[in-house]
Short mmCIF file of C-alpha atoms in Angstrom, two decimals:
data_model
loop_
_atom_site.label_atom_id
_atom_site.label_comp_id
_atom_site.label_asym_id
_atom_site.label_seq_id
_atom_site.Cartn_x
_atom_site.Cartn_y
_atom_site.Cartn_z
CA MET A 20 -8.06 15.63 5.56
CA GLU A 21 -6.74 12.07 5.81
CA GLN A 22 -5.83 10.60 9.13
CA HIS A 23 -2.67 8.49 9.12
CA THR A 24 -2.21 5.92 11.83
CA ASN A 25 1.06 4.34 12.87
CA ARG A 26 -0.11 0.76 13.11
CA PHE A 27 1.80 -2.32 12.10
CA PRO A 28 0.76 -3.57 8.63
CA ILE A 29 -0.12 -7.11 9.69
CA SER A 30 -2.05 -7.78 6.46
CA HIS A 31 1.11 -7.09 4.46
CA VAL A 32 3.13 -9.49 6.59
CA ILE A 33 0.47 -12.19 6.27
CA GLY A 34 0.27 -11.64 2.51
CA PHE A 35 4.04 -11.82 2.18
CA LEU A 36 4.24 -15.05 4.17
CA LEU A 37 1.39 -16.62 2.20
CA SER A 38 3.08 -15.61 -1.05
CA LEU A 39 6.32 -17.22 0.09
CA VAL A 40 4.52 -20.43 1.07
CA LEU A 41 2.76 -20.61 -2.29
CA THR A 42 5.95 -19.87 -4.23
CA PHE A 43 8.03 -22.45 -2.38
CA GLY A 44 5.14 -24.91 -2.59
CA ALA A 45 5.04 -24.54 -6.36
CA ALA A 46 8.80 -24.96 -6.57
CA TRP A 47 8.65 -28.07 -4.40
CA ILE A 48 5.87 -29.58 -6.51
CA ALA A 49 7.79 -28.86 -9.71
CA LEU A 50 11.15 -30.16 -8.51
CA MET A 51 10.49 -32.82 -5.90
CA THR A 52 7.44 -34.75 -7.13
CA SER A 53 7.16 -37.31 -9.87
CA LEU A 54 3.74 -36.21 -11.04
CA PRO A 55 3.05 -35.96 -14.77
CA ALA A 56 4.06 -32.63 -16.33
CA ASN A 57 0.50 -31.58 -17.17
CA VAL A 58 -0.62 -32.17 -13.56
CA ILE A 59 2.31 -30.11 -12.27
CA MET A 60 1.41 -27.28 -14.64
CA TRP A 61 -2.25 -27.29 -13.50
CA ILE A 62 -1.21 -27.23 -9.84
CA ILE A 63 1.27 -24.40 -10.41
CA GLY A 64 -1.36 -22.47 -12.40
CA GLY A 65 -3.87 -22.88 -9.57
CA LEU A 66 -1.33 -21.72 -7.01
CA ALA A 67 -0.51 -18.72 -9.23
CA ILE A 68 -4.18 -17.71 -9.39
CA LEU A 69 -4.46 -18.08 -5.62
CA GLN A 70 -1.35 -15.96 -5.13
CA ALA A 71 -2.70 -13.27 -7.48
CA ALA A 72 -5.89 -13.12 -5.42
CA ILE A 73 -3.86 -12.77 -2.22
CA GLN A 74 -1.82 -9.98 -3.80
CA LEU A 75 -4.96 -8.13 -4.88
CA LEU A 76 -6.70 -8.43 -1.53
CA LEU A 77 -3.83 -7.88 0.89
CA PHE A 78 -1.36 -5.65 -0.98
CA MET A 79 -3.45 -3.72 -3.48
CA HIS A 80 -6.33 -3.08 -1.04
CA MET A 81 -9.14 -4.29 -3.29
CA ARG A 82 -11.45 -4.48 -0.26
CA GLU A 83 -10.87 -0.85 0.68
CA GLY A 84 -12.10 2.39 -0.78
CA GLU A 85 -15.43 3.92 -1.57
CA ASP A 86 -15.97 2.31 -4.97
CA LYS A 87 -15.87 -1.39 -4.12
CA ILE A 88 -18.31 -2.20 -6.93
CA VAL A 89 -16.21 -0.33 -9.48
CA ASN A 90 -13.10 -2.19 -8.30
CA SER A 91 -14.91 -5.51 -8.64
CA VAL A 92 -16.23 -4.73 -12.12
CA ASN A 93 -12.78 -3.61 -13.24
CA MET A 94 -11.23 -6.83 -11.93
CA ILE A 95 -13.86 -8.99 -13.65
CA TYR A 96 -13.25 -7.13 -16.91
CA ALA A 97 -9.48 -7.53 -16.54
CA ALA A 98 -9.90 -11.27 -15.87
CA PHE A 99 -12.09 -11.55 -18.97
CA LEU A 100 -9.46 -9.79 -21.08
CA VAL A 101 -6.73 -12.06 -19.75
CA PHE A 102 -8.84 -15.12 -20.56
CA VAL A 103 -9.56 -13.90 -24.11
CA ILE A 104 -5.92 -13.05 -24.80
CA VAL A 105 -4.53 -16.30 -23.39
CA ALA A 106 -7.21 -18.57 -24.87
CA GLY A 107 -7.02 -16.77 -28.21
CA SER A 108 -3.25 -17.04 -28.31
CA ILE A 109 -3.34 -20.75 -27.50
CA TRP A 110 -6.04 -21.31 -30.11
CA VAL A 111 -4.13 -19.46 -32.84
CA LEU A 112 -0.80 -21.09 -32.01
CA THR A 113 -2.19 -24.62 -31.91
CA SER A 114 -4.55 -24.42 -34.88
CA GLY A 115 -1.87 -23.13 -37.21
CA HIS A 116 -0.02 -26.44 -37.13
CA SER A 117 -2.97 -28.48 -38.35
CA HIS A 118 -3.02 -26.91 -41.82
#
């Protein structure tokens, strides 16, 4: 039988505030700086990865549960699949123009 407690979800509030800061930070960098476009894209991509990690840890409870190792392995596999799909798509789309 699960025990439910009526405590304030402070981790959700912290995660929400951090997500807002990262989102507005990315918007500010994109709109208010005169950095080169490729630098802006790298910064926004880094902030997006950081925000995804915050979402996984604070909202999706990756640190909780009995199968922490299974959760970690699943996340590593999902990250590998994302890398293969994105890198493969970029490779196919850019190499097609050279022929």
